[in-house]
DNA sequence: AATAAATGTAATAAGTTTTGTTACATTTAA
DNA sequence: TTAAATGTAACAAAACTTATTACATTTATT
């Protein structure tokens, strides 16, 4: 079963879509148990470039969430049951920044606030991240994917 | 469980320094009660350009968190006690309203997953956003600033 | 009234991050 | 041997963030 390519009619306003991409990939794998889906097929469902999918799959492989087979009839499949994959795993696998963003790089060390702001922000930022991860750690990929039945 | 939220201000990652800048500004105002700090002075503490500070102050003014005086000896001060400003207020104030989320823009409507993924992500993103706001809504600016004593 | 010092904001440049594309070596089934 | 797939490097394009310049406006002070 192949998807047709659909041209996007919306204005190109996009920033980081890595979580959306990752969970889309994993949802497709979940609803196709035992099948090896190709990056091109996955890409046509998401509406992005197959190379981006392969890069994301590479991350998900590092996180041991998927298994990928090379060569003819190759593709990817889940590396464990969807009931054992948590949204926090996905979040951690793809995240490259904290929920509250980045710190300024050069606060003034001569200012009492500037001198210590980043250490305080580090605490706040990582606490906030922990809250998010805690929320996502009880939600399974299986649950998420079951919404599409 | 489905949610009715249309507006989504959560993104899996925030890759800018706006929250860090805003809380830095507000912390300086907190530890200088009654004083009007200039954008240039604030900028030199943060280590960024004064125009960026003024733009951020403009956002914080819209959120009614600061009061700004123009002209000579002008500058900004808190618009209410730091005990009544919550980190959630700051978080909400600095969100970029044009980016409601970071979903892929053109998932394939011919794919059962692609067709509905964004509505499901919308729910997940706004739920997660609520968790973050809930965490930040009990933390006051006063508390944060008191760490610098 | 003149001056100095500040904000507000538009326009634009520069820098950074994210996504897309091309190309091709490698892998694997048939 | 061939076809179809991954892996990944190198580069291009697009989007986003931050910095800079410029200047009109505002306001206290002399």
Short mmCIF file of C-alpha atoms (C1' of nucleotides) in Angstrom, two decimals:
data_model
loop_
_atom_site.label_atom_id
_atom_site.label_comp_id
_atom_site.label_asym_id
_atom_site.label_seq_id
_atom_site.Cartn_x
_atom_site.Cartn_y
_atom_site.Cartn_z
CA UNK A 1 0.00 0.00 0.00
CA UNK A 2 1.45 3.25 -1.14
CA UNK A 3 0.64 6.80 -0.27
CA UNK A 4 0.28 9.45 -2.89
CA UNK A 5 2.36 12.51 -2.49
CA UNK A 6 0.28 15.53 -1.57
CA UNK A 7 1.55 19.04 -2.11
CA UNK A 8 1.45 21.19 0.96
CA UNK A 9 -0.92 24.12 0.66
CA UNK A 10 0.07 25.82 3.88
CA UNK A 11 2.65 28.54 4.37
CA UNK A 12 6.05 27.23 5.38
CA UNK A 13 6.21 28.24 9.05
CA UNK A 14 7.90 25.45 10.91
CA UNK A 15 10.50 25.16 13.63
CA UNK A 16 11.42 22.01 15.49
CA UNK A 17 9.21 19.10 14.50
CA UNK A 18 11.38 16.31 15.79
CA UNK A 19 9.02 15.06 18.48
CA UNK A 20 6.08 15.15 16.09
CA UNK A 21 8.13 13.32 13.48
CA UNK A 22 9.36 10.69 15.91
CA UNK A 23 5.96 9.88 17.35
CA UNK A 24 4.48 9.77 13.86
CA UNK A 25 7.09 7.25 12.78
CA UNK A 26 6.58 5.13 15.87
CA UNK A 27 2.81 5.23 15.52
CA UNK A 28 3.08 3.91 11.99
CA UNK A 29 5.33 1.11 13.20
CA UNK A 30 2.88 0.36 16.00
CA UNK A 31 -0.11 -0.05 13.73
CA UNK A 32 1.93 -2.23 11.36
CA UNK A 33 3.23 -4.90 13.72
CA UNK A 34 5.79 -7.24 12.19
CA UNK A 35 6.07 -5.18 9.01
CA UNK A 36 9.24 -3.42 7.96
CA UNK A 37 8.28 0.05 6.76
CA UNK A 38 10.61 1.88 4.41
CA UNK A 39 11.77 5.42 5.09
CA UNK A 40 10.18 6.50 1.83
CA UNK A 41 6.80 5.11 2.77
CA UNK A 42 6.99 6.66 6.23
CA UNK A 43 8.07 9.95 4.72
CA UNK A 44 5.07 10.03 2.45
CA UNK A 45 2.76 9.67 5.42
CA UNK A 46 4.46 12.46 7.37
CA UNK A 47 4.94 14.65 4.33
CA UNK A 48 8.68 15.13 4.74
CA UNK A 49 11.90 14.03 3.10
CA UNK A 50 12.91 10.35 3.42
CA UNK A 51 16.42 11.34 4.51
CA UNK A 52 14.96 13.19 7.47
CA UNK A 53 13.08 10.05 8.40
CA UNK A 54 16.24 7.99 8.18
CA UNK A 55 18.07 10.48 10.40
CA UNK A 56 15.28 10.33 12.94
CA UNK A 57 15.19 6.55 12.76
CA UNK A 58 18.88 6.61 13.49
CA UNK A 59 18.17 8.49 16.74
CA UNK A 60 15.36 6.11 17.62
CA UNK A 61 17.71 3.21 16.95
CA UNK A 62 20.27 4.67 19.33
CA UNK A 63 17.50 4.85 21.89
CA UNK A 64 16.79 1.17 21.17
CA UNK A 65 13.21 1.91 20.23
CA UNK A 66 13.38 0.61 16.68
CA UNK A 67 15.12 -2.12 14.74
CA UNK A 68 16.21 -1.42 11.18
CA UNK A 69 17.07 -3.84 8.44
CA UNK A 70 19.17 -2.76 5.47
CA UNK A 71 19.02 -3.94 1.89
CA UNK A 72 16.14 -5.03 -0.31
CA UNK A 73 12.88 -5.39 1.60
CA UNK A 74 14.58 -3.53 4.42
CA UNK A 75 12.93 -1.01 6.66
CA UNK A 76 12.15 -0.43 10.31
CA UNK A 77 10.02 -2.03 12.96
CA UNK A 78 9.55 -1.55 16.68
CA UNK A 79 12.28 -3.03 18.83
CA UNK A 80 9.89 -3.80 21.67
CA UNK A 81 6.14 -3.86 22.29
CA UNK A 82 4.43 -0.48 22.02
CA UNK A 83 3.15 -1.06 25.55
CA UNK A 84 6.73 -0.84 26.74
CA UNK A 85 7.63 2.37 24.91
CA UNK A 86 6.84 5.53 26.83
CA UNK A 87 6.39 8.99 25.43
CA UNK A 88 9.15 10.11 27.77
CA UNK A 89 11.53 7.77 25.95
CA UNK A 90 10.67 9.47 22.69
CA UNK A 91 10.95 12.93 24.18
CA UNK A 92 14.36 12.17 25.62
CA UNK A 93 15.55 10.57 22.40
CA UNK A 94 14.81 13.61 20.27
CA UNK A 95 15.17 16.55 22.61
CA UNK A 96 18.06 18.88 22.11
CA UNK A 97 16.98 21.75 24.32
CA UNK A 98 15.15 22.27 27.54
CA UNK A 99 11.47 23.15 27.91
CA UNK A 100 12.19 26.68 29.01
CA UNK A 101 14.78 27.25 26.32
CA UNK A 102 18.36 28.34 26.40
CA UNK A 103 20.25 30.53 28.81
CA UNK A 104 22.02 33.68 27.74
CA UNK A 105 25.66 32.92 27.13
CA UNK A 106 27.46 35.89 28.61
CA UNK A 107 25.68 37.36 31.60
CA UNK A 108 27.82 39.98 33.30
CA UNK A 109 29.96 38.46 36.07
CA UNK A 110 30.31 41.92 37.63
CA UNK A 111 26.56 41.99 38.29
CA UNK A 112 25.38 40.02 41.33
CA UNK A 113 22.45 38.72 39.33
CA UNK A 114 24.35 38.12 36.10
CA UNK A 115 27.04 36.29 38.01
CA UNK A 116 24.71 33.58 39.27
CA UNK A 117 21.64 33.66 37.06
CA UNK A 118 22.64 30.69 34.96
CA UNK A 119 23.19 28.40 37.90
CA UNK A 120 19.71 29.28 39.16
CA UNK A 121 18.18 28.87 35.73
CA UNK A 122 19.88 25.52 35.38
CA UNK A 123 17.96 24.35 38.44
CA UNK A 124 14.65 25.74 37.25
CA UNK A 125 15.10 24.45 33.72
CA UNK A 126 16.00 20.94 34.76
CA UNK A 127 13.20 20.81 37.32
CA UNK A 128 10.75 21.83 34.62
CA UNK A 129 12.13 19.21 32.28
CA UNK A 130 11.69 16.62 34.99
CA UNK A 131 8.05 17.61 35.36
CA UNK A 132 7.48 17.08 31.66
CA UNK A 133 9.31 13.78 31.60
CA UNK A 134 7.37 12.64 34.62
CA UNK A 135 4.14 13.44 32.86
CA UNK A 136 5.19 11.61 29.72
CA UNK A 137 6.67 8.60 31.43
CA UNK A 138 3.33 6.99 32.16
CA UNK A 139 1.93 7.45 28.69
CA UNK A 140 2.66 4.60 26.33
CA UNK A 141 3.07 4.59 22.60
CA UNK A 142 0.42 1.87 22.54
CA UNK A 143 -2.11 4.22 24.15
CA UNK A 144 -1.25 6.99 21.75
CA UNK A 145 -1.50 4.74 18.72
CA UNK A 146 -4.76 3.20 19.93
CA UNK A 147 -6.47 6.52 19.30
CA UNK A 148 -6.35 5.79 15.59
CA UNK A 149 -8.56 2.74 15.73
CA UNK B 1 -9.55 11.55 26.77
CA UNK B 2 -9.99 14.36 24.31
CA UNK B 3 -9.61 18.01 25.06
CA UNK B 4 -11.27 20.95 23.44
CA UNK B 5 -8.33 23.30 23.43
CA UNK B 6 -7.66 24.98 20.13
CA UNK B 7 -4.95 27.34 21.23
CA UNK B 8 -1.78 25.47 21.93
CA UNK B 9 1.21 27.26 23.27
CA UNK B 10 3.32 24.25 24.14
CA UNK B 11 6.20 23.16 22.01
CA UNK B 12 8.38 20.17 22.84
CA UNK B 13 11.39 22.41 22.89
CA UNK B 14 11.96 26.11 23.16
CA UNK B 15 15.24 26.89 21.51
CA UNK B 16 15.47 30.58 22.22
CA UNK B 17 16.59 32.63 25.19
CA UNK B 18 13.41 34.62 25.67
CA UNK B 19 12.38 33.06 28.96
CA UNK B 20 15.91 33.41 30.33
CA UNK B 21 16.01 37.04 29.21
CA UNK B 22 12.60 37.85 30.65
CA UNK B 23 13.25 36.33 34.05
CA UNK B 24 16.64 38.03 34.17
CA UNK B 25 15.03 41.40 33.51
CA UNK B 26 12.33 40.80 36.09
CA UNK B 27 14.84 39.64 38.68
CA UNK B 28 16.83 42.84 38.27
CA UNK B 29 13.64 44.86 38.72
CA UNK B 30 12.78 42.80 41.79
CA UNK B 31 16.05 43.45 43.55
CA UNK B 32 15.84 47.17 42.72
CA UNK B 33 12.41 48.04 44.11
CA UNK B 34 11.22 51.53 43.23
CA UNK B 35 14.10 52.13 40.83
CA UNK B 36 13.63 52.64 37.11
CA UNK B 37 16.28 50.59 35.32
CA UNK B 38 17.24 51.56 31.79
CA UNK B 39 17.29 49.04 28.97
CA UNK B 40 20.98 49.73 28.50
CA UNK B 41 21.79 48.96 32.11
CA UNK B 42 19.69 45.80 32.03
CA UNK B 43 21.29 44.77 28.74
CA UNK B 44 24.75 45.06 30.23
CA UNK B 45 23.79 42.68 33.02
CA UNK B 46 22.37 40.12 30.63
CA UNK B 47 25.07 40.59 28.01
CA UNK B 48 22.74 41.30 25.12
CA UNK B 49 21.67 44.23 22.97
CA UNK B 50 19.55 46.97 24.58
CA UNK B 51 17.02 46.82 21.75
CA UNK B 52 16.34 43.19 22.53
CA UNK B 53 15.71 44.20 26.12
CA UNK B 54 13.27 46.88 25.03
CA UNK B 55 11.43 44.41 22.82
CA UNK B 56 11.17 41.97 25.68
CA UNK B 57 10.05 44.72 28.02
CA UNK B 58 7.37 45.54 25.51
CA UNK B 59 6.05 41.97 25.83
CA UNK B 60 6.23 42.11 29.60
CA UNK B 61 4.35 45.39 29.50
CA UNK B 62 1.59 43.82 27.43
CA UNK B 63 1.41 41.13 30.09
CA UNK B 64 1.09 43.92 32.67
CA UNK B 65 4.13 42.72 34.54
CA UNK B 66 6.21 45.91 34.20
CA UNK B 67 5.67 49.62 34.02
CA UNK B 68 7.87 51.67 31.74
CA UNK B 69 8.57 55.40 31.80
CA UNK B 70 9.87 57.18 28.72
CA UNK B 71 12.18 60.16 28.50
CA UNK B 72 15.11 61.25 30.62
CA UNK B 73 15.51 59.18 33.78
CA UNK B 74 13.07 56.76 32.21
CA UNK B 75 13.25 53.01 32.53
CA UNK B 76 11.23 50.11 33.83
CA UNK B 77 9.99 48.85 37.16
CA UNK B 78 7.70 46.06 38.31
CA UNK B 79 4.01 46.74 37.86
CA UNK B 80 3.07 44.70 40.93
CA UNK B 81 4.79 43.05 43.87
CA UNK B 82 7.15 40.23 42.93
CA UNK B 83 5.14 38.02 45.28
CA UNK B 84 2.24 38.38 42.88
CA UNK B 85 4.14 37.55 39.71
CA UNK B 86 4.28 33.87 38.87
CA UNK B 87 6.76 32.12 36.63
CA UNK B 88 3.79 30.85 34.63
CA UNK B 89 2.93 34.48 33.83
CA UNK B 90 6.40 34.97 32.44
CA UNK B 91 6.35 31.72 30.52
CA UNK B 92 3.05 32.61 28.91
CA UNK B 93 4.15 36.17 28.17
CA UNK B 94 7.20 35.19 26.18
CA UNK B 95 5.65 32.49 24.03
CA UNK B 96 5.77 33.26 20.36
CA UNK B 97 2.10 33.46 19.48
CA UNK B 98 2.67 32.68 15.83
CA UNK B 99 3.96 29.23 16.58
CA UNK B 100 1.16 27.23 18.15
CA UNK B 101 3.10 24.07 18.12
CA UNK B 102 5.64 22.18 16.17
CA UNK B 103 3.70 19.62 14.27
CA UNK B 104 4.52 18.62 10.73
CA UNK B 105 2.52 20.79 8.40
CA UNK B 106 1.46 18.43 5.71
CA UNK B 107 0.84 14.91 6.95
CA UNK B 108 -0.77 12.81 4.25
CA UNK B 109 -4.59 12.89 4.48
CA UNK B 110 -4.72 9.63 2.54
CA UNK B 111 -2.96 7.87 5.40
CA UNK B 112 -5.17 6.98 8.38
CA UNK B 113 -2.43 8.12 10.73
CA UNK B 114 -1.40 11.20 8.78
CA UNK B 115 -5.02 12.23 8.49
CA UNK B 116 -5.51 12.55 12.23
CA UNK B 117 -2.06 12.80 13.77
CA UNK B 118 -2.19 16.55 14.25
CA UNK B 119 -5.46 16.55 16.12
CA UNK B 120 -4.00 13.93 18.47
CA UNK B 121 -0.76 15.85 18.84
CA UNK B 122 -2.74 18.99 19.57
CA UNK B 123 -4.27 17.24 22.55
CA UNK B 124 -0.98 15.87 23.78
CA UNK B 125 0.82 19.18 23.34
CA UNK B 126 -1.79 21.20 25.19
CA UNK B 127 -2.03 18.67 28.00
CA UNK B 128 1.71 18.80 28.43
CA UNK B 129 1.61 22.55 28.31
CA UNK B 130 -0.90 22.57 31.11
CA UNK B 131 1.45 20.45 33.19
CA UNK B 132 4.26 22.95 32.72
CA UNK B 133 2.08 25.94 33.48
CA UNK B 134 0.73 24.19 36.51
CA UNK B 135 4.24 23.61 37.76
CA UNK B 136 5.23 27.22 37.17
CA UNK B 137 2.07 28.80 38.47
CA UNK B 138 2.95 28.36 42.14
CA UNK B 139 6.48 29.65 41.81
CA UNK B 140 6.79 33.37 42.36
CA UNK B 141 9.27 35.82 40.97
CA UNK B 142 9.95 36.85 44.57
CA UNK B 143 11.05 33.32 45.44
CA UNK B 144 13.28 33.13 42.40
CA UNK B 145 14.87 36.49 43.09
CA UNK B 146 15.38 35.71 46.78
CA UNK B 147 17.99 33.15 45.78
CA UNK B 148 20.39 35.97 45.04
CA UNK B 149 20.55 37.25 48.61
"C1'" DA C 1 13.39 76.84 25.33
"C1'" DA C 2 17.24 73.97 24.81
"C1'" DT C 3 19.48 69.90 26.06
"C1'" DA C 4 20.36 65.32 27.47
"C1'" DA C 5 18.86 60.84 28.17
"C1'" DA C 6 15.66 57.65 27.72
"C1'" DT C 7 11.90 54.65 25.19
"C1'" DG C 8 9.52 52.62 20.84
"C1'" DT C 9 9.96 50.61 16.79
"C1'" DA C 10 11.02 49.93 11.91
"C1'" DA C 11 14.25 48.19 8.80
"C1'" DT C 12 17.79 45.39 7.97
"C1'" DA C 13 21.85 42.44 8.75
"C1'" DA C 14 24.05 38.63 10.74
"C1'" DG C 15 24.09 34.38 12.91
"C1'" DT C 16 22.11 29.93 14.19
"C1'" DT C 17 19.19 26.09 13.72
"C1'" DT C 18 16.29 23.15 11.13
"C1'" DT C 19 14.90 20.95 7.12
"C1'" DG C 20 15.59 19.54 2.37
"C1'" DT C 21 18.34 17.62 -1.43
"C1'" DT C 22 21.78 15.16 -3.90
"C1'" DA C 23 24.90 11.66 -4.22
"C1'" DC C 24 26.74 7.45 -3.50
"C1'" DA C 25 28.78 3.54 -0.89
"C1'" DT C 26 26.94 -0.37 1.32
"C1'" DT C 27 23.70 -4.00 2.37
"C1'" DT C 28 20.53 -7.73 1.36
"C1'" DA C 29 16.82 -10.67 -0.92
"C1'" DA C 30 15.72 -13.01 -4.84
"C1'" DT D 1 23.47 -9.85 -11.00
"C1'" DT D 2 19.93 -6.85 -10.09
"C1'" DA D 3 16.73 -4.21 -7.52
"C1'" DA D 4 15.59 -1.91 -3.51
"C1'" DA D 5 16.69 -0.48 0.67
"C1'" DT D 6 19.68 1.89 4.48
"C1'" DG D 7 23.53 5.17 6.21
"C1'" DT D 8 25.56 9.22 5.92
"C1'" DA D 9 28.30 13.04 4.15
"C1'" DA D 10 28.15 17.33 1.97
"C1'" DC D 11 25.81 21.00 0.74
"C1'" DA D 12 21.68 24.11 -0.06
"C1'" DA D 13 17.62 26.33 1.36
"C1'" DA D 14 14.45 27.94 4.60
"C1'" DA D 15 13.10 29.51 9.00
"C1'" DC D 16 14.10 31.45 13.18
"C1'" DT D 17 16.70 34.31 16.60
"C1'" DT D 18 19.54 37.90 17.83
"C1'" DA D 19 22.09 42.11 16.77
"C1'" DT D 20 22.56 46.63 14.83
"C1'" DT D 21 21.42 51.07 13.03
"C1'" DA D 22 18.61 54.85 12.78
"C1'" DC D 23 15.57 58.05 14.24
"C1'" DA D 24 11.13 59.92 15.93
"C1'" DT D 25 9.23 60.72 20.33
"C1'" DT D 26 9.10 61.52 25.23
"C1'" DT D 27 10.44 63.69 29.55
"C1'" DA D 28 13.38 65.77 33.41
"C1'" DT D 29 16.46 69.28 34.13
"C1'" DT D 30 18.85 73.50 33.56
#
